[in-house]
Amino acid sequence: MTADQDVRHTIEELRRTVSDLHAQLTNYELVVWTAGNVSARVPGQDLMVIKPSGLSYDELTAESMVVCDLQGEVVEGDRSPSSDTAAAAYVYREMPLVGGVVHTHST
């Protein structure tokens, strides 16, 4: 496997993980409607995987996740990223050891 294939494989795994973690937000009643998200840093890359904006949690799939650079610009995906993308990107830029961010608006 080449370095590019390794990165592609990691991104695909993170897309599944981030998508699956959103189900936990609803299972534990940590979110209302679409108010909250999970994101993950792509290790060794200036990239992150984050939930798309406005898509309900029951509609989320690994394929719907958005890949952004650490400036919040979309690198891969058909949708706009979460409105919290800039905040997550800031955390990843300023705190290199952080591998994931969860933002919720729980009741």
mmCIF file of N, CA, C and O in Angstrom:
data_model
loop_
_atom_site.group_PDB
_atom_site.id
_atom_site.type_symbol
_atom_site.label_atom_id
_atom_site.label_comp_id
_atom_site.label_asym_id
_atom_site.label_seq_id
_atom_site.Cartn_x
_atom_site.Cartn_y
_atom_site.Cartn_z
ATOM 1 N N MET A 1 0.852 -1.177 0.000
ATOM 2 C CA MET A 1 0.000 0.000 0.000
ATOM 3 C C MET A 1 0.896 1.237 0.000
ATOM 4 O O MET A 1 1.847 1.333 0.761
ATOM 5 N N THR A 2 0.590 2.199 -0.860
ATOM 6 C CA THR A 2 1.369 3.428 -0.937
ATOM 7 C C THR A 2 0.894 4.412 0.128
ATOM 8 O O THR A 2 -0.158 4.227 0.743
ATOM 9 N N ALA A 3 1.663 5.487 0.307
ATOM 10 C CA ALA A 3 1.277 6.526 1.274
ATOM 11 C C ALA A 3 -0.082 7.115 0.911
ATOM 12 O O ALA A 3 -0.923 7.323 1.785
ATOM 13 N N ASP A 4 -0.317 7.373 -0.375
ATOM 14 C CA ASP A 4 -1.608 7.911 -0.811
ATOM 15 C C ASP A 4 -2.743 6.931 -0.518
ATOM 16 O O ASP A 4 -3.830 7.334 -0.109
ATOM 17 N N GLN A 5 -2.493 5.643 -0.713
ATOM 18 C CA GLN A 5 -3.502 4.634 -0.416
ATOM 19 C C GLN A 5 -3.758 4.559 1.089
ATOM 20 O O GLN A 5 -4.893 4.375 1.514
ATOM 21 N N ASP A 6 -2.701 4.707 1.879
ATOM 22 C CA ASP A 6 -2.852 4.719 3.334
ATOM 23 C C ASP A 6 -3.739 5.872 3.783
ATOM 24 O O ASP A 6 -4.620 5.699 4.619
ATOM 25 N N VAL A 7 -3.491 7.068 3.237
ATOM 26 C CA VAL A 7 -4.292 8.246 3.588
ATOM 27 C C VAL A 7 -5.735 8.037 3.155
ATOM 28 O O VAL A 7 -6.674 8.309 3.906
ATOM 29 N N ARG A 8 -5.952 7.538 1.967
ATOM 30 C CA ARG A 8 -7.308 7.279 1.447
ATOM 31 C C ARG A 8 -8.029 6.282 2.360
ATOM 32 O O ARG A 8 -9.182 6.478 2.717
ATOM 33 N N HIS A 9 -7.326 5.216 2.763
ATOM 34 C CA HIS A 9 -7.914 4.212 3.655
ATOM 35 C C HIS A 9 -8.277 4.836 5.000
ATOM 36 O O HIS A 9 -9.366 4.593 5.536
ATOM 37 N N THR A 10 -7.387 5.656 5.546
ATOM 38 C CA THR A 10 -7.651 6.325 6.824
ATOM 39 C C THR A 10 -8.863 7.243 6.718
ATOM 40 O O THR A 10 -9.717 7.260 7.608
ATOM 41 N N ILE A 11 -8.954 8.003 5.648
ATOM 42 C CA ILE A 11 -10.097 8.903 5.458
ATOM 43 C C ILE A 11 -11.396 8.100 5.390
ATOM 44 O O ILE A 11 -12.393 8.469 6.018
ATOM 45 N N GLU A 12 -11.394 6.992 4.670
ATOM 46 C CA GLU A 12 -12.605 6.170 4.567
ATOM 47 C C GLU A 12 -12.992 5.602 5.930
ATOM 48 O O GLU A 12 -14.180 5.580 6.277
ATOM 49 N N GLU A 13 -12.023 5.168 6.712
ATOM 50 C CA GLU A 13 -12.311 4.671 8.066
ATOM 51 C C GLU A 13 -12.884 5.784 8.942
ATOM 52 O O GLU A 13 -13.837 5.563 9.692
ATOM 53 N N LEU A 14 -12.285 6.981 8.851
ATOM 54 C CA LEU A 14 -12.778 8.105 9.659
ATOM 55 C C LEU A 14 -14.168 8.539 9.226
ATOM 56 O O LEU A 14 -14.983 8.933 10.064
ATOM 57 N N ARG A 15 -14.465 8.483 7.959
ATOM 58 C CA ARG A 15 -15.819 8.805 7.487
ATOM 59 C C ARG A 15 -16.836 7.876 8.158
ATOM 60 O O ARG A 15 -17.881 8.327 8.621
ATOM 61 N N ARG A 16 -16.524 6.573 8.210
ATOM 62 C CA ARG A 16 -17.426 5.609 8.860
ATOM 63 C C ARG A 16 -17.526 5.891 10.355
ATOM 64 O O ARG A 16 -18.616 5.895 10.922
ATOM 65 N N THR A 17 -16.393 6.126 10.992
ATOM 66 C CA THR A 17 -16.378 6.361 12.434
ATOM 67 C C THR A 17 -17.158 7.616 12.791
ATOM 68 O O THR A 17 -17.989 7.607 13.704
ATOM 69 N N VAL A 18 -16.904 8.706 12.088
ATOM 70 C CA VAL A 18 -17.591 9.974 12.372
ATOM 71 C C VAL A 18 -19.088 9.825 12.126
ATOM 72 O O VAL A 18 -19.905 10.285 12.921
ATOM 73 N N SER A 19 -19.463 9.148 11.056
ATOM 74 C CA SER A 19 -20.878 8.912 10.785
ATOM 75 C C SER A 19 -21.499 8.090 11.911
ATOM 76 O O SER A 19 -22.576 8.439 12.425
ATOM 77 N N ASP A 20 -20.850 7.016 12.313
ATOM 78 C CA ASP A 20 -21.373 6.159 13.384
ATOM 79 C C ASP A 20 -21.486 6.893 14.716
ATOM 80 O O ASP A 20 -22.428 6.671 15.478
ATOM 81 N N LEU A 21 -20.539 7.759 15.005
ATOM 82 C CA LEU A 21 -20.569 8.492 16.272
ATOM 83 C C LEU A 21 -21.757 9.443 16.359
ATOM 84 O O LEU A 21 -22.258 9.710 17.453
ATOM 85 N N HIS A 22 -22.230 9.933 15.233
ATOM 86 C CA HIS A 22 -23.406 10.809 15.269
ATOM 87 C C HIS A 22 -24.637 10.079 15.798
ATOM 88 O O HIS A 22 -25.482 10.680 16.458
ATOM 89 N N ALA A 23 -24.721 8.782 15.544
ATOM 90 C CA ALA A 23 -25.839 8.000 16.087
ATOM 91 C C ALA A 23 -25.785 7.998 17.612
ATOM 92 O O ALA A 23 -26.828 7.991 18.274
ATOM 93 N N GLN A 24 -24.599 8.027 18.172
ATOM 94 C CA GLN A 24 -24.466 8.051 19.631
ATOM 95 C C GLN A 24 -24.955 9.379 20.203
ATOM 96 O O GLN A 24 -25.472 9.422 21.323
ATOM 97 N N LEU A 25 -24.795 10.450 19.458
ATOM 98 C CA LEU A 25 -25.293 11.753 19.928
ATOM 99 C C LEU A 25 -26.801 11.704 20.144
ATOM 100 O O LEU A 25 -27.309 12.238 21.133
ATOM 101 N N THR A 26 -27.500 11.062 19.214
ATOM 102 C CA THR A 26 -28.956 10.959 19.378
ATOM 103 C C THR A 26 -29.330 9.896 20.402
ATOM 104 O O THR A 26 -30.267 10.086 21.168
ATOM 105 N N ASN A 27 -28.596 8.772 20.438
ATOM 106 C CA ASN A 27 -28.885 7.716 21.419
ATOM 107 C C ASN A 27 -28.831 8.239 22.849
ATOM 108 O O ASN A 27 -29.619 7.830 23.695
ATOM 109 N N TYR A 28 -27.892 9.134 23.108
ATOM 110 C CA TYR A 28 -27.722 9.677 24.453
ATOM 111 C C TYR A 28 -28.379 11.044 24.634
ATOM 112 O O TYR A 28 -28.135 11.727 25.622
ATOM 113 N N GLU A 29 -29.196 11.426 23.643
ATOM 114 C CA GLU A 29 -29.954 12.676 23.685
ATOM 115 C C GLU A 29 -29.069 13.899 23.931
ATOM 116 O O GLU A 29 -29.403 14.792 24.699
ATOM 117 N N LEU A 30 -27.941 13.914 23.233
ATOM 118 C CA LEU A 30 -27.007 15.036 23.352
ATOM 119 C C LEU A 30 -27.253 16.121 22.317
ATOM 120 O O LEU A 30 -26.614 17.174 22.364
ATOM 121 N N VAL A 31 -28.150 15.860 21.380
ATOM 122 C CA VAL A 31 -28.437 16.830 20.328
ATOM 123 C C VAL A 31 -29.937 16.930 20.087
ATOM 124 O O VAL A 31 -30.691 16.009 20.379
ATOM 125 N N VAL A 32 -30.336 18.054 19.537
ATOM 126 C CA VAL A 32 -31.700 18.275 19.097
ATOM 127 C C VAL A 32 -31.628 18.642 17.621
ATOM 128 O O VAL A 32 -30.829 19.500 17.235
ATOM 129 N N TRP A 33 -32.441 18.000 16.809
ATOM 130 C CA TRP A 33 -32.485 18.201 15.363
ATOM 131 C C TRP A 33 -31.094 17.988 14.771
ATOM 132 O O TRP A 33 -30.585 16.897 14.810
ATOM 133 N N THR A 34 -30.420 19.015 14.225
ATOM 134 C CA THR A 34 -29.060 18.839 13.691
ATOM 135 C C THR A 34 -28.054 19.679 14.465
ATOM 136 O O THR A 34 -26.982 20.003 13.959
ATOM 137 N N ALA A 35 -28.390 20.041 15.690
ATOM 138 C CA ALA A 35 -27.555 20.955 16.473
ATOM 139 C C ALA A 35 -26.428 20.220 17.183
ATOM 140 O O ALA A 35 -26.515 19.891 18.356
ATOM 141 N N GLY A 36 -25.379 19.951 16.463
ATOM 142 C CA GLY A 36 -24.199 19.327 17.036
ATOM 143 C C GLY A 36 -23.502 18.478 15.997
ATOM 144 O O GLY A 36 -24.084 18.113 14.981
ATOM 145 N N ASN A 37 -22.241 18.193 16.256
ATOM 146 C CA ASN A 37 -21.500 17.386 15.298
ATOM 147 C C ASN A 37 -20.261 16.780 15.927
ATOM 148 O O ASN A 37 -19.815 17.186 16.992
ATOM 149 N N VAL A 38 -19.732 15.822 15.204
ATOM 150 C CA VAL A 38 -18.470 15.172 15.547
ATOM 151 C C VAL A 38 -17.542 15.390 14.369
ATOM 152 O O VAL A 38 -17.976 15.352 13.214
ATOM 153 N N SER A 39 -16.271 15.606 14.662
ATOM 154 C CA SER A 39 -15.271 15.676 13.604
ATOM 155 C C SER A 39 -14.040 14.902 14.048
ATOM 156 O O SER A 39 -13.878 14.624 15.236
ATOM 157 N N ALA A 40 -13.197 14.549 13.094
ATOM 158 C CA ALA A 40 -11.964 13.827 13.392
ATOM 159 C C ALA A 40 -10.836 14.352 12.522
ATOM 160 O O ALA A 40 -11.029 14.607 11.331
ATOM 161 N N ARG A 41 -9.684 14.493 13.138
ATOM 162 C CA ARG A 41 -8.476 14.861 12.396
ATOM 163 C C ARG A 41 -7.986 13.639 11.629
ATOM 164 O O ARG A 41 -8.043 12.522 12.132
ATOM 165 N N VAL A 42 -7.485 13.850 10.423
ATOM 166 C CA VAL A 42 -6.832 12.786 9.662
ATOM 167 C C VAL A 42 -5.372 12.789 10.110
ATOM 168 O O VAL A 42 -4.657 13.760 9.851
ATOM 169 N N PRO A 43 -4.935 11.745 10.821
ATOM 170 C CA PRO A 43 -3.576 11.736 11.367
ATOM 171 C C PRO A 43 -2.505 11.962 10.298
ATOM 172 O O PRO A 43 -2.571 11.384 9.210
ATOM 173 N N GLY A 44 -1.574 12.846 10.615
ATOM 174 C CA GLY A 44 -0.457 13.115 9.719
ATOM 175 C C GLY A 44 -0.788 13.999 8.537
ATOM 176 O O GLY A 44 0.073 14.240 7.684
ATOM 177 N N GLN A 45 -2.032 14.484 8.475
ATOM 178 C CA GLN A 45 -2.465 15.330 7.359
ATOM 179 C C GLN A 45 -3.108 16.590 7.920
ATOM 180 O O GLN A 45 -3.597 16.587 9.033
ATOM 181 N N ASP A 46 -3.125 17.636 7.140
ATOM 182 C CA ASP A 46 -3.834 18.851 7.543
ATOM 183 C C ASP A 46 -5.272 18.770 7.034
ATOM 184 O O ASP A 46 -5.742 19.641 6.287
ATOM 185 N N LEU A 47 -5.953 17.705 7.450
ATOM 186 C CA LEU A 47 -7.315 17.429 7.012
ATOM 187 C C LEU A 47 -8.164 16.982 8.187
ATOM 188 O O LEU A 47 -7.642 16.467 9.182
ATOM 189 N N MET A 48 -9.477 17.158 8.037
ATOM 190 C CA MET A 48 -10.421 16.648 9.026
ATOM 191 C C MET A 48 -11.667 16.159 8.302
ATOM 192 O O MET A 48 -11.960 16.579 7.183
ATOM 193 N N VAL A 49 -12.393 15.260 8.966
ATOM 194 C CA VAL A 49 -13.666 14.749 8.478
ATOM 195 C C VAL A 49 -14.737 15.303 9.404
ATOM 196 O O VAL A 49 -14.583 15.253 10.630
ATOM 197 N N ILE A 50 -15.805 15.857 8.828
ATOM 198 C CA ILE A 50 -16.843 16.490 9.635
ATOM 199 C C ILE A 50 -18.215 16.261 8.996
ATOM 200 O O ILE A 50 -18.314 16.021 7.783
ATOM 201 N N LYS A 51 -19.243 16.364 9.802
ATOM 202 C CA LYS A 51 -20.630 16.214 9.361
ATOM 203 C C LYS A 51 -21.005 17.340 8.393
ATOM 204 O O LYS A 51 -20.612 18.480 8.579
ATOM 205 N N PRO A 52 -21.810 17.016 7.387
ATOM 206 C CA PRO A 52 -22.308 18.077 6.517
ATOM 207 C C PRO A 52 -23.371 18.910 7.227
ATOM 208 O O PRO A 52 -24.035 18.436 8.143
ATOM 209 N N SER A 53 -23.532 20.114 6.808
ATOM 210 C CA SER A 53 -24.504 21.032 7.397
ATOM 211 C C SER A 53 -25.927 20.653 7.005
ATOM 212 O O SER A 53 -26.201 20.332 5.843
ATOM 213 N N GLY A 54 -26.831 20.695 7.997
ATOM 214 C CA GLY A 54 -28.255 20.576 7.732
ATOM 215 C C GLY A 54 -28.794 19.189 7.455
ATOM 216 O O GLY A 54 -29.993 19.035 7.277
ATOM 217 N N LEU A 55 -27.956 18.199 7.400
ATOM 218 C CA LEU A 55 -28.427 16.843 7.136
ATOM 219 C C LEU A 55 -28.824 16.202 8.458
ATOM 220 O O LEU A 55 -28.084 16.261 9.431
ATOM 221 N N SER A 56 -30.022 15.602 8.517
ATOM 222 C CA SER A 56 -30.465 14.991 9.774
ATOM 223 C C SER A 56 -29.601 13.769 10.083
ATOM 224 O O SER A 56 -29.056 13.128 9.184
ATOM 225 N N TYR A 57 -29.503 13.453 11.355
ATOM 226 C CA TYR A 57 -28.632 12.367 11.795
ATOM 227 C C TYR A 57 -29.030 11.031 11.196
ATOM 228 O O TYR A 57 -28.154 10.216 10.876
ATOM 229 N N ASP A 58 -30.311 10.792 11.007
ATOM 230 C CA ASP A 58 -30.739 9.509 10.445
ATOM 231 C C ASP A 58 -30.430 9.401 8.950
ATOM 232 O O ASP A 58 -30.494 8.316 8.377
ATOM 233 N N GLU A 59 -30.066 10.502 8.310
ATOM 234 C CA GLU A 59 -29.689 10.493 6.893
ATOM 235 C C GLU A 59 -28.179 10.391 6.689
ATOM 236 O O GLU A 59 -27.721 10.235 5.561
ATOM 237 N N LEU A 60 -27.413 10.477 7.759
ATOM 238 C CA LEU A 60 -25.957 10.480 7.629
ATOM 239 C C LEU A 60 -25.421 9.115 7.213
ATOM 240 O O LEU A 60 -25.879 8.081 7.695
ATOM 241 N N THR A 61 -24.455 9.162 6.332
ATOM 242 C CA THR A 61 -23.726 7.965 5.915
ATOM 243 C C THR A 61 -22.249 8.334 5.872
ATOM 244 O O THR A 61 -21.891 9.525 5.894
ATOM 245 N N ALA A 62 -21.416 7.336 5.777
ATOM 246 C CA ALA A 62 -19.981 7.600 5.640
ATOM 247 C C ALA A 62 -19.718 8.454 4.401
ATOM 248 O O ALA A 62 -18.891 9.368 4.426
ATOM 249 N N GLU A 63 -20.456 8.167 3.341
ATOM 250 C CA GLU A 63 -20.260 8.893 2.081
ATOM 251 C C GLU A 63 -20.693 10.352 2.169
ATOM 252 O O GLU A 63 -20.210 11.189 1.409
ATOM 253 N N SER A 64 -21.593 10.678 3.090
ATOM 254 C CA SER A 64 -22.055 12.063 3.190
ATOM 255 C C SER A 64 -21.109 12.951 4.000
ATOM 256 O O SER A 64 -21.232 14.173 3.958
ATOM 257 N N MET A 65 -20.155 12.351 4.715
ATOM 258 C CA MET A 65 -19.207 13.143 5.500
ATOM 259 C C MET A 65 -18.353 14.001 4.575
ATOM 260 O O MET A 65 -18.095 13.643 3.426
ATOM 261 N N VAL A 66 -17.930 15.140 5.078
ATOM 262 C CA VAL A 66 -17.164 16.102 4.297
ATOM 263 C C VAL A 66 -15.715 16.115 4.802
ATOM 264 O O VAL A 66 -15.479 16.078 6.004
ATOM 265 N N VAL A 67 -14.777 16.166 3.879
ATOM 266 C CA VAL A 67 -13.368 16.289 4.223
ATOM 267 C C VAL A 67 -12.959 17.727 3.956
ATOM 268 O O VAL A 67 -13.195 18.264 2.865
ATOM 269 N N CYS A 68 -12.372 18.357 4.968
ATOM 270 C CA CYS A 68 -11.924 19.755 4.856
ATOM 271 C C CYS A 68 -10.459 19.856 5.230
ATOM 272 O O CYS A 68 -9.934 19.016 5.975
ATOM 273 N N ASP A 69 -9.822 20.911 4.750
ATOM 274 C CA ASP A 69 -8.477 21.204 5.239
ATOM 275 C C ASP A 69 -8.618 21.924 6.577
ATOM 276 O O ASP A 69 -9.739 22.184 7.038
ATOM 277 N N LEU A 70 -7.508 22.236 7.202
ATOM 278 C CA LEU A 70 -7.575 22.846 8.526
ATOM 279 C C LEU A 70 -7.815 24.355 8.482
ATOM 280 O O LEU A 70 -7.735 25.035 9.501
ATOM 281 N N GLN A 71 -8.174 24.847 7.310
ATOM 282 C CA GLN A 71 -8.667 26.221 7.183
ATOM 283 C C GLN A 71 -10.186 26.193 7.006
ATOM 284 O O GLN A 71 -10.819 27.229 6.867
ATOM 285 N N GLY A 72 -10.753 24.983 6.960
ATOM 286 C CA GLY A 72 -12.192 24.830 6.824
ATOM 287 C C GLY A 72 -12.688 24.743 5.392
ATOM 288 O O GLY A 72 -13.891 24.734 5.147
ATOM 289 N N GLU A 73 -11.768 24.666 4.441
ATOM 290 C CA GLU A 73 -12.155 24.578 3.029
ATOM 291 C C GLU A 73 -12.437 23.130 2.645
ATOM 292 O O GLU A 73 -11.681 22.220 3.008
ATOM 293 N N VAL A 74 -13.519 22.909 1.897
ATOM 294 C CA VAL A 74 -13.887 21.562 1.470
ATOM 295 C C VAL A 74 -12.845 21.028 0.489
ATOM 296 O O VAL A 74 -12.498 21.687 -0.483
ATOM 297 N N VAL A 75 -12.373 19.832 0.784
ATOM 298 C CA VAL A 75 -11.427 19.131 -0.076
ATOM 299 C C VAL A 75 -12.139 18.000 -0.806
ATOM 300 O O VAL A 75 -11.813 17.682 -1.937
ATOM 301 N N GLU A 76 -13.139 17.423 -0.121
ATOM 302 C CA GLU A 76 -13.862 16.292 -0.689
ATOM 303 C C GLU A 76 -15.259 16.233 -0.087
ATOM 304 O O GLU A 76 -15.420 16.346 1.126
ATOM 305 N N GLY A 77 -16.245 16.089 -0.940
ATOM 306 C CA GLY A 77 -17.627 15.981 -0.474
ATOM 307 C C GLY A 77 -18.550 16.830 -1.318
ATOM 308 O O GLY A 77 -18.119 17.810 -1.936
ATOM 309 N N ASP A 78 -19.827 16.443 -1.325
ATOM 310 C CA ASP A 78 -20.825 17.118 -2.155
ATOM 311 C C ASP A 78 -21.635 18.167 -1.410
ATOM 312 O O ASP A 78 -22.436 18.862 -2.002
ATOM 313 N N ARG A 79 -21.458 18.260 -0.098
ATOM 314 C CA ARG A 79 -22.271 19.159 0.716
ATOM 315 C C ARG A 79 -21.392 20.195 1.398
ATOM 316 O O ARG A 79 -20.183 20.044 1.481
ATOM 317 N N SER A 80 -22.045 21.200 1.938
ATOM 318 C CA SER A 80 -21.337 22.180 2.757
ATOM 319 C C SER A 80 -21.034 21.542 4.109
ATOM 320 O O SER A 80 -21.852 20.788 4.638
ATOM 321 N N PRO A 81 -19.883 21.861 4.676
ATOM 322 C CA PRO A 81 -19.574 21.295 5.988
ATOM 323 C C PRO A 81 -20.382 21.982 7.086
ATOM 324 O O PRO A 81 -20.971 23.043 6.870
ATOM 325 N N SER A 82 -20.379 21.386 8.245
ATOM 326 C CA SER A 82 -21.066 21.932 9.410
ATOM 327 C C SER A 82 -20.734 23.405 9.617
ATOM 328 O O SER A 82 -19.637 23.856 9.307
ATOM 329 N N SER A 83 -21.685 24.126 10.189
ATOM 330 C CA SER A 83 -21.434 25.537 10.509
ATOM 331 C C SER A 83 -20.374 25.679 11.600
ATOM 332 O O SER A 83 -19.855 26.771 11.817
ATOM 333 N N ASP A 84 -20.028 24.586 12.263
ATOM 334 C CA ASP A 84 -18.987 24.598 13.299
ATOM 335 C C ASP A 84 -17.609 24.228 12.754
ATOM 336 O O ASP A 84 -16.672 24.036 13.525
ATOM 337 N N THR A 85 -17.478 24.143 11.449
ATOM 338 C CA THR A 85 -16.215 23.724 10.843
ATOM 339 C C THR A 85 -15.063 24.643 11.220
ATOM 340 O O THR A 85 -13.973 24.172 11.550
ATOM 341 N N ALA A 86 -15.279 25.938 11.201
ATOM 342 C CA ALA A 86 -14.191 26.876 11.526
ATOM 343 C C ALA A 86 -13.687 26.663 12.946
ATOM 344 O O ALA A 86 -12.479 26.705 13.198
ATOM 345 N N ALA A 87 -14.606 26.406 13.878
ATOM 346 C CA ALA A 87 -14.196 26.179 15.269
ATOM 347 C C ALA A 87 -13.384 24.895 15.397
ATOM 348 O O ALA A 87 -12.351 24.864 16.075
ATOM 349 N N ALA A 88 -13.844 23.820 14.764
ATOM 350 C CA ALA A 88 -13.105 22.557 14.819
ATOM 351 C C ALA A 88 -11.741 22.714 14.159
ATOM 352 O O ALA A 88 -10.722 22.250 14.689
ATOM 353 N N ALA A 89 -11.697 23.383 13.009
ATOM 354 C CA ALA A 89 -10.425 23.593 12.307
ATOM 355 C C ALA A 89 -9.454 24.377 13.181
ATOM 356 O O ALA A 89 -8.254 24.052 13.228
ATOM 357 N N TYR A 90 -9.941 25.374 13.883
ATOM 358 C CA TYR A 90 -9.093 26.159 14.794
ATOM 359 C C TYR A 90 -8.488 25.260 15.874
ATOM 360 O O TYR A 90 -7.292 25.327 16.156
ATOM 361 N N VAL A 91 -9.317 24.413 16.468
ATOM 362 C CA VAL A 91 -8.824 23.495 17.506
ATOM 363 C C VAL A 91 -7.730 22.605 16.931
ATOM 364 O O VAL A 91 -6.659 22.440 17.531
ATOM 365 N N TYR A 92 -7.958 22.029 15.772
ATOM 366 C CA TYR A 92 -6.955 21.141 15.170
ATOM 367 C C TYR A 92 -5.670 21.880 14.822
ATOM 368 O O TYR A 92 -4.577 21.337 15.001
ATOM 369 N N ARG A 93 -5.780 23.106 14.338
ATOM 370 C CA ARG A 93 -4.570 23.882 14.006
ATOM 371 C C ARG A 93 -3.772 24.223 15.251
ATOM 372 O O ARG A 93 -2.551 24.145 15.257
ATOM 373 N N GLU A 94 -4.465 24.648 16.295
ATOM 374 C CA GLU A 94 -3.799 25.145 17.493
ATOM 375 C C GLU A 94 -3.422 24.056 18.499
ATOM 376 O O GLU A 94 -2.600 24.292 19.375
ATOM 377 N N MET A 95 -4.032 22.890 18.379
ATOM 378 C CA MET A 95 -3.791 21.801 19.336
ATOM 379 C C MET A 95 -3.517 20.516 18.551
ATOM 380 O O MET A 95 -4.399 19.672 18.382
ATOM 381 N N PRO A 96 -2.293 20.350 18.077
ATOM 382 C CA PRO A 96 -1.962 19.233 17.188
ATOM 383 C C PRO A 96 -2.217 17.842 17.768
ATOM 384 O O PRO A 96 -2.361 16.878 17.010
ATOM 385 N N LEU A 97 -2.297 17.708 19.070
ATOM 386 C CA LEU A 97 -2.531 16.392 19.664
ATOM 387 C C LEU A 97 -4.011 16.006 19.721
ATOM 388 O O LEU A 97 -4.343 14.863 20.011
ATOM 389 N N VAL A 98 -4.903 16.957 19.438
ATOM 390 C CA VAL A 98 -6.338 16.674 19.461
ATOM 391 C C VAL A 98 -6.707 15.890 18.207
ATOM 392 O O VAL A 98 -6.417 16.314 17.093
ATOM 393 N N GLY A 99 -7.364 14.745 18.414
ATOM 394 C CA GLY A 99 -7.739 13.895 17.286
ATOM 395 C C GLY A 99 -9.205 13.963 16.921
ATOM 396 O O GLY A 99 -9.607 13.491 15.862
ATOM 397 N N GLY A 100 -10.023 14.566 17.800
ATOM 398 C CA GLY A 100 -11.450 14.649 17.508
ATOM 399 C C GLY A 100 -12.108 15.739 18.310
ATOM 400 O O GLY A 100 -11.632 16.095 19.404
ATOM 401 N N VAL A 101 -13.189 16.289 17.780
ATOM 402 C CA VAL A 101 -13.945 17.335 18.453
ATOM 403 C C VAL A 101 -15.425 16.952 18.390
ATOM 404 O O VAL A 101 -15.918 16.549 17.343
ATOM 405 N N VAL A 102 -16.110 17.093 19.531
ATOM 406 C CA VAL A 102 -17.551 16.885 19.597
ATOM 407 C C VAL A 102 -18.166 18.180 20.080
ATOM 408 O O VAL A 102 -17.733 18.742 21.093
ATOM 409 N N HIS A 103 -19.159 18.672 19.364
ATOM 410 C CA HIS A 103 -19.839 19.926 19.707
ATOM 411 C C HIS A 103 -21.324 19.599 19.754
ATOM 412 O O HIS A 103 -21.894 19.154 18.759
ATOM 413 N N THR A 104 -21.947 19.814 20.912
ATOM 414 C CA THR A 104 -23.376 19.530 21.004
ATOM 415 C C THR A 104 -24.137 20.712 21.619
ATOM 416 O O THR A 104 -23.553 21.547 22.292
ATOM 417 N N HIS A 105 -25.416 20.722 21.362
ATOM 418 C CA HIS A 105 -26.349 21.648 21.984
ATOM 419 C C HIS A 105 -27.396 20.793 22.663
ATOM 420 O O HIS A 105 -28.513 20.652 22.199
ATOM 421 N N SER A 106 -26.995 20.184 23.763
ATOM 422 C CA SER A 106 -27.910 19.269 24.442
ATOM 423 C C SER A 106 -28.898 20.045 25.312
ATOM 424 O O SER A 106 -28.669 21.191 25.684
ATOM 425 N N THR A 107 -30.001 19.391 25.601
ATOM 426 C CA THR A 107 -30.990 20.018 26.478
ATOM 427 C C THR A 107 -30.555 19.851 27.911
ATOM 428 O O THR A 107 -31.006 20.459 28.797
#
